[in-house]
Amino acid sequence: MQHNVLILDFGSQYTQLIARRVRELNIFCEIFPYNNPPKDLDSYKAVILSGSPFSVRAADAPHPDLSEIRGKKPLLAVCYGAQYLAHFSGGEVAPSNIREYGRANLSYIKENELFLEGVSTGSQVWMSHSDTIKALPTNAIRLASTKDVENAAYKIEGETTYAIQFHPEVYHSTDGKQMLENFLVKIAEVPQNFTPNAFVEEIVAEMKEKIGNDKVVLGLSGGVDSTVAAVLLNKAIGDNLYCIFVNNGLLRKNEFQSVLDQYKDMGLNVKGVDASQRFYDALSGLDDPEAKRKAIGNAFIEVFDDEAHLLTDVKYLGQGTIYPDVIESVSATGGPSATIKSHHNVGGLPDFMKLKIVEPLRMLFKDEVRRVGATLGIDPELLGRHPFPGPGLAIRILGDITPEKVAILQEVDAIFINGLKEHGLYDKVWQAGAILLPVNSVGVMGDERTYEKVVALRAVESTDGMTADWVHLPYEFLMKTSNEIINKVKGVNRVVYDISSKPPATIEWE
């Protein structure tokens, strides 16, 4: 994946959105923390500096070393990046007299390459900052203004360096994607060659070279990510790939057998392992979300270690890790962004397990994984499956885990998901599921008082899981589903619907 774009992360909540917009232009990009950039910059044809929650005037403000970038590679500085260049290069940054947050419109544009195509006066942009650029840096010329922000964009003469105070990556900057295209394609001349076909060719060649004749054991889950990872690895190493599908006792209703049947005709070597009790034992007495995730991750590792020992000369553990997993687990590859949660398939293996990790999808977002899967000829119905968390129903049962609670949630989930399919709603939803809450509520059934469980239904729409909005499911459907759950699932007497978006909420409750 040559001709990369490097994004230096200063901790902005929008950094991942920059990457998404760049990828949508069929240009490969990577996020690195500002204080730990890649040592070899030769393959990067352009660099983007992200925003940040910090002020450039603060003593602990991020201070990157741009000596090998500025003036040597095309550079686009966004928000904090624009203020950073101004503050440390002869300009002035000061607290803003007004709150510069939200929608704004470009009131002035100087004719230039960044706004040459598809951007005009009146274009809506998104501001999110408390400081403002009072004076431009040395040798800079103003390119754009809004009513309240005089220095909304500038260019440094003698360099291919551009800076914008607003966020082109967010939805509310209506011409933001066009600005990124103008910078990356027209100015930096980055080839738009990051396509599913190109990715398959390159990753298969890379896996062949890395793995050689060694064997790989891979855990299948029945989901999109592990399936595409398996087919890619199978394409690279063939019969040297050994797939294992583990029943952790936390799957959806009847999922263990249906997934095994699903892979039967795909040419994959799959073995089913029922380790339900092992996972229940590992989870016994745990109610903290992180403790549950880690216990499940450790149990998975132990199961795979046992299975790997039944094979000879296995050197690698294959995983379906994708880019959002990595970003959320390790704060954008070690940068200043806040860690949201740990993922059971991210972070390496313990010393006792001698397998090395191979992750063919590690740099892809979910929608990119689906496009790669389509290129590989995987069944569209399988590719259209909703994401399902690696820890399974354990993180949809708030509190401690018991087989009885799992059985209740499996029944509730089956009614909800099957209902979505029967009413033609499944493909209109990105992810859906049910959550068993650690509260009981009073109810009345057959003139008798009940004190039973509450379940929450969750359905969101998204493209990559980084942001999501709740789906406006028809009231008639929700009413029918609620009635069916309460009437058919013993132990549940109340159903609620989650109408939270991400952010501020996450898609899963734990």
Short mmCIF file of C-alpha atoms in Angstrom, two decimals:
data_model
loop_
_atom_site.label_atom_id
_atom_site.label_comp_id
_atom_site.label_asym_id
_atom_site.label_seq_id
_atom_site.Cartn_x
_atom_site.Cartn_y
_atom_site.Cartn_z
CA MET A 1 0.00 0.00 0.00
CA GLN A 2 2.35 2.65 -1.29
CA HIS A 3 1.45 6.30 -1.92
CA ASN A 4 0.12 6.52 1.61
CA VAL A 5 -1.25 9.53 3.43
CA LEU A 6 0.03 9.99 6.97
CA ILE A 7 -2.39 11.43 9.54
CA LEU A 8 -0.73 12.67 12.73
CA ASP A 9 -3.16 12.40 15.64
CA PHE A 10 -3.24 15.08 18.33
CA GLY A 11 -6.14 13.46 20.16
CA SER A 12 -9.09 14.84 18.22
CA GLN A 13 -12.42 13.01 18.35
CA TYR A 14 -12.55 13.53 14.58
CA THR A 15 -9.19 11.97 13.61
CA GLN A 16 -10.79 8.68 12.55
CA LEU A 17 -13.24 10.61 10.38
CA ILE A 18 -10.33 12.16 8.50
CA ALA A 19 -9.13 8.64 7.73
CA ARG A 20 -12.62 7.61 6.59
CA ARG A 21 -12.91 10.53 4.17
CA VAL A 22 -9.45 9.88 2.74
CA ARG A 23 -10.23 6.17 2.25
CA GLU A 24 -13.47 7.13 0.48
CA LEU A 25 -11.26 8.79 -2.14
CA ASN A 26 -9.61 5.38 -2.77
CA ILE A 27 -6.45 6.62 -1.08
CA PHE A 28 -4.80 4.55 1.65
CA CYS A 29 -3.97 6.39 4.86
CA GLU A 30 -2.70 5.57 8.33
CA ILE A 31 -3.10 7.26 11.71
CA PHE A 32 -0.05 7.67 13.94
CA PRO A 33 0.32 9.60 17.20
CA TYR A 34 2.08 12.94 16.78
CA ASN A 35 4.80 11.84 19.21
CA ASN A 36 5.47 8.47 17.59
CA PRO A 37 5.37 8.90 13.80
CA PRO A 38 6.69 6.21 11.44
CA LYS A 39 10.45 6.25 11.12
CA ASP A 40 10.39 5.81 7.35
CA LEU A 41 8.40 8.56 5.63
CA ASP A 42 9.43 7.68 2.07
CA SER A 43 6.13 6.00 1.12
CA TYR A 44 3.99 8.90 2.35
CA LYS A 45 3.08 11.37 -0.36
CA ALA A 46 1.16 13.75 1.91
CA VAL A 47 0.62 14.49 5.60
CA ILE A 48 -2.45 15.72 7.48
CA LEU A 49 -2.32 17.19 11.00
CA SER A 50 -5.47 16.51 13.04
CA GLY A 51 -7.35 18.66 15.50
CA SER A 52 -6.91 18.34 19.26
CA PRO A 53 -8.65 19.05 22.58
CA PHE A 54 -5.47 20.91 23.64
CA SER A 55 -4.68 24.58 23.23
CA VAL A 56 -1.40 25.41 21.48
CA ARG A 57 -0.84 27.99 24.22
CA ALA A 58 -0.83 25.36 26.98
CA ALA A 59 2.42 24.17 28.51
CA ASP A 60 1.49 20.52 27.86
CA ALA A 61 0.31 21.09 24.29
CA PRO A 62 1.30 18.45 21.72
CA HIS A 63 4.54 19.56 20.06
CA PRO A 64 5.40 17.45 16.99
CA ASP A 65 8.72 17.30 15.17
CA LEU A 66 7.84 18.37 11.62
CA SER A 67 11.43 18.78 10.42
CA GLU A 68 11.16 15.85 7.99
CA ILE A 69 7.69 16.87 6.81
CA ARG A 70 7.21 20.60 6.51
CA GLY A 71 8.51 21.96 3.22
CA LYS A 72 9.38 18.43 2.09
CA LYS A 73 5.91 16.90 1.68
CA PRO A 74 2.47 18.38 0.97
CA LEU A 75 0.98 19.23 4.36
CA LEU A 76 -2.61 19.99 5.37
CA ALA A 77 -3.05 21.27 8.92
CA VAL A 78 -6.57 20.98 10.36
CA CYS A 79 -7.85 23.06 13.34
CA TYR A 80 -5.20 22.49 16.05
CA GLY A 81 -2.70 21.83 13.28
CA ALA A 82 -3.48 25.21 11.71
CA GLN A 83 -3.11 26.94 15.08
CA TYR A 84 0.10 25.05 15.80
CA LEU A 85 1.75 26.24 12.58
CA ALA A 86 0.66 29.79 13.30
CA HIS A 87 1.69 29.85 16.96
CA PHE A 88 5.18 28.42 16.41
CA SER A 89 5.96 30.08 13.07
CA GLY A 90 5.64 33.79 13.68
CA GLY A 91 1.86 34.13 13.99
CA GLU A 92 -0.40 34.68 16.97
CA VAL A 93 -3.04 32.45 18.56
CA ALA A 94 -5.26 33.82 21.32
CA PRO A 95 -8.49 32.94 23.11
CA SER A 96 -11.49 33.65 20.93
CA ASN A 97 -13.86 36.42 21.97
CA ILE A 98 -16.80 34.28 20.91
CA ARG A 99 -17.55 30.57 20.99
CA GLU A 100 -16.37 29.29 17.60
CA TYR A 101 -18.26 26.00 17.50
CA GLY A 102 -20.74 24.56 15.01
CA ARG A 103 -21.84 25.54 11.53
CA ALA A 104 -20.32 28.51 9.72
CA ASN A 105 -20.16 29.67 6.11
CA LEU A 106 -17.17 30.80 4.09
CA SER A 107 -17.72 34.49 3.43
CA TYR A 108 -14.46 35.06 1.57
CA ILE A 109 -12.38 32.75 -0.62
CA LYS A 110 -9.16 33.69 -2.38
CA GLU A 111 -8.70 31.86 -5.68
CA ASN A 112 -6.35 28.98 -4.91
CA GLU A 113 -5.75 25.27 -5.50
CA LEU A 114 -7.39 24.09 -2.26
CA PHE A 115 -10.75 25.65 -3.10
CA LEU A 116 -10.38 25.72 -6.89
CA GLU A 117 -12.85 22.95 -7.61
CA GLY A 118 -16.23 22.34 -5.98
CA VAL A 119 -15.95 24.99 -3.23
CA SER A 120 -17.42 28.48 -3.35
CA THR A 121 -18.37 31.40 -1.13
CA GLY A 122 -21.19 30.38 1.17
CA SER A 123 -19.91 26.82 1.58
CA GLN A 124 -20.84 25.45 5.02
CA VAL A 125 -18.00 24.35 7.31
CA TRP A 126 -17.84 23.01 10.88
CA MET A 127 -15.90 24.92 13.55
CA SER A 128 -14.81 23.38 16.86
CA HIS A 129 -12.25 25.49 18.76
CA SER A 130 -11.90 27.97 21.61
CA ASP A 131 -8.71 29.68 20.39
CA THR A 132 -8.45 31.66 17.19
CA ILE A 133 -5.62 32.67 14.84
CA LYS A 134 -5.11 36.41 15.36
CA ALA A 135 -2.10 36.73 13.05
CA LEU A 136 -0.91 34.41 10.30
CA PRO A 137 2.52 32.76 10.44
CA THR A 138 5.47 34.13 8.49
CA ASN A 139 5.06 34.03 4.70
CA ALA A 140 1.40 32.96 4.96
CA ILE A 141 -1.46 34.33 2.86
CA ARG A 142 -5.11 34.12 3.88
CA LEU A 143 -7.23 31.84 1.71
CA ALA A 144 -10.64 31.98 3.40
CA SER A 145 -12.70 33.66 6.10
CA THR A 146 -16.07 33.28 7.76
CA LYS A 147 -18.16 36.01 9.39
CA ASP A 148 -16.51 35.40 12.77
CA VAL A 149 -13.19 33.78 11.83
CA GLU A 150 -10.97 36.00 9.71
CA ASN A 151 -8.19 33.45 9.25
CA ALA A 152 -10.24 30.37 8.43
CA ALA A 153 -7.67 29.06 5.94
CA TYR A 154 -4.18 29.99 4.79
CA LYS A 155 -1.23 28.84 2.70
CA ILE A 156 2.47 29.28 3.43
CA GLU A 157 4.24 30.58 0.35
CA GLY A 158 7.30 28.66 -0.79
CA GLU A 159 5.86 25.43 0.69
CA THR A 160 3.07 23.04 -0.23
CA THR A 161 1.60 23.74 3.19
CA TYR A 162 -2.08 24.53 3.71
CA ALA A 163 -4.00 25.13 6.92
CA ILE A 164 -7.70 25.27 7.69
CA GLN A 165 -9.34 26.26 10.98
CA PHE A 166 -12.45 24.16 10.35
CA HIS A 167 -13.02 20.39 10.07
CA PRO A 168 -13.46 19.18 6.46
CA GLU A 169 -13.92 15.58 7.62
CA VAL A 170 -17.27 16.02 9.38
CA TYR A 171 -20.63 15.67 7.68
CA HIS A 172 -21.57 19.30 8.34
CA SER A 173 -18.69 20.60 6.21
CA THR A 174 -20.66 20.15 3.02
CA ASP A 175 -17.70 20.51 0.65
CA GLY A 176 -15.13 19.03 3.02
CA LYS A 177 -14.57 15.86 1.05
CA GLN A 178 -14.00 17.94 -2.08
CA MET A 179 -11.40 20.03 -0.24
CA LEU A 180 -9.59 16.87 0.82
CA GLU A 181 -9.70 15.63 -2.76
CA ASN A 182 -8.35 18.96 -4.04
CA PHE A 183 -5.45 18.73 -1.58
CA LEU A 184 -4.63 15.05 -1.97
CA VAL A 185 -5.29 14.52 -5.68
CA LYS A 186 -4.83 17.93 -7.32
CA ILE A 187 -2.08 19.35 -5.09
CA ALA A 188 -0.25 16.34 -3.61
CA GLU A 189 -0.92 14.13 -6.68
CA VAL A 190 -1.62 11.03 -4.57
CA PRO A 191 -2.82 8.16 -6.79
CA GLN A 192 -6.36 6.91 -6.10
CA ASN A 193 -5.43 3.24 -6.26
CA PHE A 194 -6.66 1.87 -2.92
CA THR A 195 -9.40 -0.41 -4.26
CA PRO A 196 -10.71 -3.78 -3.01
CA ASN A 197 -9.01 -5.61 -5.89
CA ALA A 198 -5.70 -3.89 -5.22
CA PHE A 199 -5.97 -4.66 -1.51
CA VAL A 200 -6.66 -8.36 -2.15
CA GLU A 201 -3.69 -8.67 -4.50
CA GLU A 202 -1.33 -6.90 -2.13
CA ILE A 203 -2.43 -8.56 1.11
CA VAL A 204 -2.42 -12.05 -0.42
CA ALA A 205 1.13 -11.49 -1.70
CA GLU A 206 2.13 -10.12 1.71
CA MET A 207 0.61 -13.11 3.55
CA LYS A 208 2.34 -15.58 1.21
CA GLU A 209 5.69 -13.93 1.85
CA LYS A 210 5.17 -13.62 5.61
CA ILE A 211 3.73 -17.07 6.31
CA GLY A 212 5.44 -19.16 3.64
CA ASN A 213 4.72 -22.86 4.25
CA ASP A 214 3.84 -22.40 7.92
CA LYS A 215 0.44 -23.26 9.31
CA VAL A 216 -2.15 -20.80 10.65
CA VAL A 217 -4.96 -21.49 13.08
CA LEU A 218 -7.83 -18.99 12.88
CA GLY A 219 -10.90 -18.49 15.03
CA LEU A 220 -14.09 -18.15 13.02
CA SER A 221 -17.08 -16.42 14.56
CA GLY A 222 -19.56 -16.56 11.69
CA GLY A 223 -19.27 -12.80 11.30
CA VAL A 224 -18.06 -10.72 8.37
CA ASP A 225 -14.57 -9.94 9.68
CA SER A 226 -13.39 -13.43 10.54
CA THR A 227 -14.97 -14.84 7.38
CA VAL A 228 -13.22 -12.38 5.06
CA ALA A 229 -9.96 -12.90 6.97
CA ALA A 230 -10.30 -16.66 6.54
CA VAL A 231 -11.01 -16.47 2.81
CA LEU A 232 -8.07 -14.11 2.30
CA LEU A 233 -5.72 -16.40 4.22
CA ASN A 234 -7.10 -19.44 2.40
CA LYS A 235 -6.38 -17.69 -0.89
CA ALA A 236 -2.81 -17.09 0.27
CA ILE A 237 -1.89 -20.39 1.99
CA GLY A 238 -4.66 -22.87 1.09
CA ASP A 239 -4.72 -26.07 3.17
CA ASN A 240 -2.25 -24.65 5.68
CA LEU A 241 -5.13 -22.68 7.20
CA TYR A 242 -6.98 -24.45 10.03
CA CYS A 243 -10.21 -22.73 11.12
CA ILE A 244 -11.76 -23.26 14.53
CA PHE A 245 -15.23 -22.15 15.51
CA VAL A 246 -15.59 -22.02 19.27
CA ASN A 247 -18.92 -22.22 21.05
CA ASN A 248 -18.25 -19.98 24.03
CA GLY A 249 -21.78 -20.39 25.33
CA LEU A 250 -22.37 -16.72 24.52
CA LEU A 251 -23.52 -17.04 20.92
CA ARG A 252 -26.95 -16.31 19.53
CA LYS A 253 -29.64 -18.98 19.58
CA ASN A 254 -28.68 -22.04 17.46
CA GLU A 255 -25.70 -20.12 16.05
CA PHE A 256 -23.05 -22.77 16.68
CA GLN A 257 -24.50 -25.36 14.31
CA SER A 258 -25.80 -22.87 11.73
CA VAL A 259 -22.36 -21.28 11.38
CA LEU A 260 -20.68 -24.67 10.92
CA ASP A 261 -23.22 -25.51 8.22
CA GLN A 262 -22.64 -22.14 6.57
CA TYR A 263 -18.94 -22.78 6.05
CA LYS A 264 -19.40 -26.33 4.81
CA ASP A 265 -19.34 -25.40 1.12
CA MET A 266 -16.85 -22.53 1.25
CA GLY A 267 -13.75 -24.70 0.93
CA LEU A 268 -12.53 -23.85 4.43
CA ASN A 269 -11.16 -26.45 6.83
CA VAL A 270 -13.36 -25.79 9.91
CA LYS A 271 -13.52 -27.59 13.25
CA GLY A 272 -16.24 -26.88 15.84
CA VAL A 273 -15.23 -26.81 19.51
CA ASP A 274 -17.83 -26.60 22.29
CA ALA A 275 -16.10 -24.83 25.19
CA SER A 276 -19.20 -23.29 26.78
CA GLN A 277 -18.50 -24.49 30.31
CA ARG A 278 -14.93 -23.28 30.16
CA PHE A 279 -16.12 -19.74 29.44
CA TYR A 280 -18.86 -19.86 32.09
CA ASP A 281 -16.25 -20.93 34.63
CA ALA A 282 -13.94 -18.08 33.57
CA LEU A 283 -16.79 -15.56 33.92
CA SER A 284 -18.09 -16.84 37.24
CA GLY A 285 -18.59 -13.98 39.70
CA LEU A 286 -17.43 -11.25 37.29
CA ASP A 287 -19.63 -8.23 36.64
CA ASP A 288 -17.15 -5.54 35.57
CA PRO A 289 -17.24 -5.08 31.75
CA GLU A 290 -13.48 -4.92 31.34
CA ALA A 291 -12.95 -7.93 33.59
CA LYS A 292 -15.47 -9.90 31.52
CA ARG A 293 -13.81 -8.91 28.24
CA LYS A 294 -10.39 -9.91 29.50
CA ALA A 295 -11.64 -13.20 30.94
CA ILE A 296 -13.23 -14.06 27.60
CA GLY A 297 -10.09 -13.04 25.73
CA ASN A 298 -7.94 -15.21 27.98
CA ALA A 299 -10.31 -18.15 27.62
CA PHE A 300 -10.23 -17.82 23.83
CA ILE A 301 -6.44 -17.83 23.91
CA GLU A 302 -6.40 -20.95 26.09
CA VAL A 303 -8.83 -22.77 23.78
CA PHE A 304 -6.83 -21.88 20.70
CA ASP A 305 -3.61 -22.84 22.42
CA ASP A 306 -5.07 -26.24 23.24
CA GLU A 307 -6.34 -26.71 19.69
CA ALA A 308 -3.07 -25.54 18.19
CA HIS A 309 -1.23 -28.20 20.19
CA LEU A 310 -3.40 -30.82 18.52
CA LEU A 311 -1.93 -29.71 15.20
CA THR A 312 1.71 -29.97 14.22
CA ASP A 313 3.94 -27.04 13.29
CA VAL A 314 1.33 -24.30 13.69
CA LYS A 315 3.18 -20.97 13.85
CA TYR A 316 0.46 -18.31 13.52
CA LEU A 317 -2.88 -17.32 15.03
CA GLY A 318 -5.08 -15.61 12.45
CA GLN A 319 -7.55 -12.96 13.63
CA GLY A 320 -10.23 -10.79 12.04
CA THR A 321 -9.11 -7.62 13.81
CA ILE A 322 -10.20 -4.46 11.96
CA TYR A 323 -9.10 -0.83 12.22
CA PRO A 324 -11.81 0.43 14.63
CA ASP A 325 -10.84 -2.39 17.05
CA VAL A 326 -7.26 -1.16 16.97
CA ILE A 327 -8.19 2.51 17.32
CA GLU A 328 -10.55 1.96 20.25
CA SER A 329 -8.18 -0.39 22.07
CA VAL A 330 -4.91 1.45 21.79
CA SER A 331 -5.97 5.08 21.40
CA ALA A 332 -5.19 5.49 17.73
CA THR A 333 -1.96 3.47 17.82
CA GLY A 334 -0.72 4.90 21.08
CA GLY A 335 -1.71 8.52 20.60
CA PRO A 336 -3.36 10.93 23.01
CA SER A 337 -6.96 9.95 22.25
CA ALA A 338 -8.88 8.30 25.08
CA THR A 339 -9.12 4.51 25.12
CA ILE A 340 -12.80 3.52 24.89
CA LYS A 341 -12.57 -0.20 25.66
CA SER A 342 -10.34 -3.20 25.23
CA HIS A 343 -11.03 -5.75 22.51
CA HIS A 344 -10.49 -9.45 23.15
CA ASN A 345 -8.62 -9.88 19.84
CA VAL A 346 -6.28 -6.88 20.12
CA GLY A 347 -3.09 -6.49 22.08
CA GLY A 348 -0.89 -9.51 21.51
CA LEU A 349 -0.57 -12.96 23.06
CA PRO A 350 0.84 -14.12 26.40
CA ASP A 351 4.34 -15.55 26.54
CA PHE A 352 3.12 -19.13 27.09
CA MET A 353 1.45 -19.12 23.69
CA LYS A 354 4.13 -19.44 21.08
CA LEU A 355 2.00 -18.39 18.11
CA LYS A 356 2.60 -15.21 16.17
CA ILE A 357 -0.39 -13.08 15.15
CA VAL A 358 -1.46 -12.49 11.55
CA GLU A 359 -4.24 -9.95 10.96
CA PRO A 360 -4.98 -9.40 7.25
CA LEU A 361 -7.79 -6.88 7.91
CA ARG A 362 -6.09 -4.85 10.62
CA MET A 363 -6.05 -1.64 8.56
CA LEU A 364 -9.60 -1.81 7.15
CA PHE A 365 -12.85 -0.24 8.29
CA LYS A 366 -15.99 -2.41 8.35
CA ASP A 367 -17.43 -1.16 5.06
CA GLU A 368 -14.06 -1.76 3.39
CA VAL A 369 -14.06 -5.33 4.73
CA ARG A 370 -17.44 -5.91 3.09
CA ARG A 371 -16.20 -4.55 -0.25
CA VAL A 372 -13.16 -6.81 -0.07
CA GLY A 373 -15.46 -9.75 0.73
CA ALA A 374 -17.57 -8.98 -2.33
CA THR A 375 -14.42 -8.95 -4.45
CA LEU A 376 -13.59 -12.40 -3.07
CA GLY A 377 -17.02 -13.68 -4.11
CA ILE A 378 -18.36 -14.29 -0.59
CA ASP A 379 -22.14 -14.78 -0.32
CA PRO A 380 -23.83 -11.34 -0.07
CA GLU A 381 -26.14 -12.64 2.68
CA LEU A 382 -23.13 -13.50 4.82
CA LEU A 383 -21.48 -10.15 4.08
CA GLY A 384 -24.69 -8.41 5.06
CA ARG A 385 -24.73 -9.90 8.55
CA HIS A 386 -24.81 -7.38 11.34
CA PRO A 387 -21.63 -7.03 13.39
CA PHE A 388 -21.65 -9.14 16.54
CA PRO A 389 -19.21 -8.46 19.41
CA GLY A 390 -16.36 -10.90 19.94
CA PRO A 391 -17.27 -11.40 23.62
CA GLY A 392 -20.78 -12.25 22.43
CA LEU A 393 -23.76 -11.93 24.74
CA ALA A 394 -21.47 -11.47 27.75
CA ILE A 395 -21.32 -7.74 27.11
CA ARG A 396 -25.05 -7.60 26.41
CA ILE A 397 -25.78 -9.04 29.84
CA LEU A 398 -25.04 -6.28 32.31
CA GLY A 399 -23.66 -7.75 35.50
CA ASP A 400 -22.60 -11.33 36.16
CA ILE A 401 -23.06 -14.10 33.61
CA THR A 402 -25.05 -17.29 34.18
CA PRO A 403 -26.32 -19.89 31.71
CA GLU A 404 -29.88 -18.95 32.73
CA LYS A 405 -29.36 -15.30 31.82
CA VAL A 406 -27.77 -16.30 28.51
CA ALA A 407 -30.77 -18.50 27.69
CA ILE A 408 -33.18 -15.62 28.38
CA LEU A 409 -31.23 -13.19 26.19
CA GLN A 410 -30.85 -15.71 23.38
CA GLU A 411 -34.65 -16.04 23.18
CA VAL A 412 -35.17 -12.26 23.28
CA ASP A 413 -32.47 -11.65 20.68
CA ALA A 414 -33.90 -14.30 18.35
CA ILE A 415 -37.35 -12.72 18.45
CA PHE A 416 -35.90 -9.26 17.74
CA ILE A 417 -33.52 -10.26 14.91
CA ASN A 418 -35.98 -12.64 13.23
CA GLY A 419 -38.63 -9.92 13.45
CA LEU A 420 -36.35 -7.44 11.71
CA LYS A 421 -35.84 -9.94 8.90
CA GLU A 422 -39.53 -10.83 8.59
CA HIS A 423 -40.53 -7.16 8.36
CA GLY A 424 -37.86 -6.25 5.79
CA LEU A 425 -35.96 -4.08 8.28
CA TYR A 426 -32.78 -6.11 8.81
CA ASP A 427 -30.86 -4.67 5.84
CA LYS A 428 -31.86 -1.13 6.83
CA VAL A 429 -30.07 -1.55 10.15
CA TRP A 430 -26.28 -1.66 10.57
CA GLN A 431 -26.31 -3.47 13.91
CA ALA A 432 -29.04 -4.67 16.25
CA GLY A 433 -29.28 -6.67 19.43
CA ALA A 434 -30.89 -6.99 22.84
CA ILE A 435 -29.42 -6.15 26.23
CA LEU A 436 -30.40 -7.83 29.50
CA LEU A 437 -30.43 -5.20 32.24
CA PRO A 438 -29.46 -5.89 35.88
CA VAL A 439 -32.79 -4.60 37.16
CA ASN A 440 -36.17 -6.13 37.84
CA SER A 441 -39.41 -4.26 37.38
CA VAL A 442 -42.92 -4.74 38.68
CA GLY A 443 -45.47 -6.09 36.23
CA VAL A 444 -48.88 -7.70 36.11
CA MET A 445 -49.58 -10.98 34.32
CA GLY A 446 -52.90 -12.82 34.71
CA ASP A 447 -53.93 -10.63 37.66
CA GLU A 448 -50.73 -11.57 39.45
CA ARG A 449 -47.85 -9.33 40.38
CA THR A 450 -44.53 -10.12 38.68
CA TYR A 451 -41.03 -8.88 39.44
CA GLU A 452 -38.94 -9.81 36.42
CA LYS A 453 -36.16 -8.70 34.09
CA VAL A 454 -36.01 -5.66 31.80
CA VAL A 455 -34.51 -5.94 28.31
CA ALA A 456 -33.41 -3.11 26.05
CA LEU A 457 -33.52 -3.33 22.26
CA ARG A 458 -30.81 -1.52 20.29
CA ALA A 459 -30.69 -0.81 16.54
CA VAL A 460 -28.29 1.64 14.91
CA GLU A 461 -27.34 2.86 11.46
CA SER A 462 -23.69 3.48 10.58
CA THR A 463 -21.08 2.90 7.90
CA ASP A 464 -18.02 1.97 9.93
CA GLY A 465 -19.01 1.81 13.59
CA MET A 466 -16.99 4.89 14.50
CA THR A 467 -20.18 6.95 14.68
CA ALA A 468 -23.76 5.68 14.74
CA ASP A 469 -27.32 6.90 15.09
CA TRP A 470 -30.33 5.06 16.45
CA VAL A 471 -32.82 3.74 13.91
CA HIS A 472 -36.40 4.98 13.89
CA LEU A 473 -38.03 1.56 13.82
CA PRO A 474 -41.81 1.65 13.20
CA TYR A 475 -43.89 1.83 16.37
CA GLU A 476 -46.03 -1.03 15.11
CA PHE A 477 -42.96 -3.26 14.82
CA LEU A 478 -41.69 -2.29 18.27
CA MET A 479 -45.12 -2.93 19.76
CA LYS A 480 -45.39 -6.37 18.16
CA THR A 481 -41.84 -7.29 19.18
CA SER A 482 -42.36 -6.15 22.76
CA ASN A 483 -45.57 -8.16 23.09
CA GLU A 484 -43.95 -11.26 21.64
CA ILE A 485 -40.93 -11.04 23.95
CA ILE A 486 -43.01 -10.56 27.10
CA ASN A 487 -45.46 -13.31 26.15
CA LYS A 488 -42.89 -15.89 25.04
CA VAL A 489 -39.78 -15.31 27.17
CA LYS A 490 -40.26 -16.35 30.77
CA GLY A 491 -38.48 -14.01 33.17
CA VAL A 492 -38.99 -10.78 31.16
CA ASN A 493 -41.86 -8.38 31.82
CA ARG A 494 -40.61 -5.08 30.37
CA VAL A 495 -39.03 -4.02 27.04
CA VAL A 496 -37.42 -0.62 26.34
CA TYR A 497 -35.85 0.83 23.17
CA ASP A 498 -32.45 2.60 23.21
CA ILE A 499 -32.51 5.94 21.35
CA SER A 500 -28.90 6.99 22.07
CA SER A 501 -26.40 7.87 19.34
CA LYS A 502 -22.63 7.26 19.19
CA PRO A 503 -21.17 9.53 20.43
CA PRO A 504 -21.93 10.15 23.26
CA ALA A 505 -23.07 6.54 23.83
CA THR A 506 -21.35 3.49 22.37
CA ILE A 507 -23.18 0.90 20.25
CA GLU A 508 -22.79 -1.79 22.89
CA TRP A 509 -23.70 -1.06 26.50
CA GLU A 510 -20.45 -2.53 27.84
#
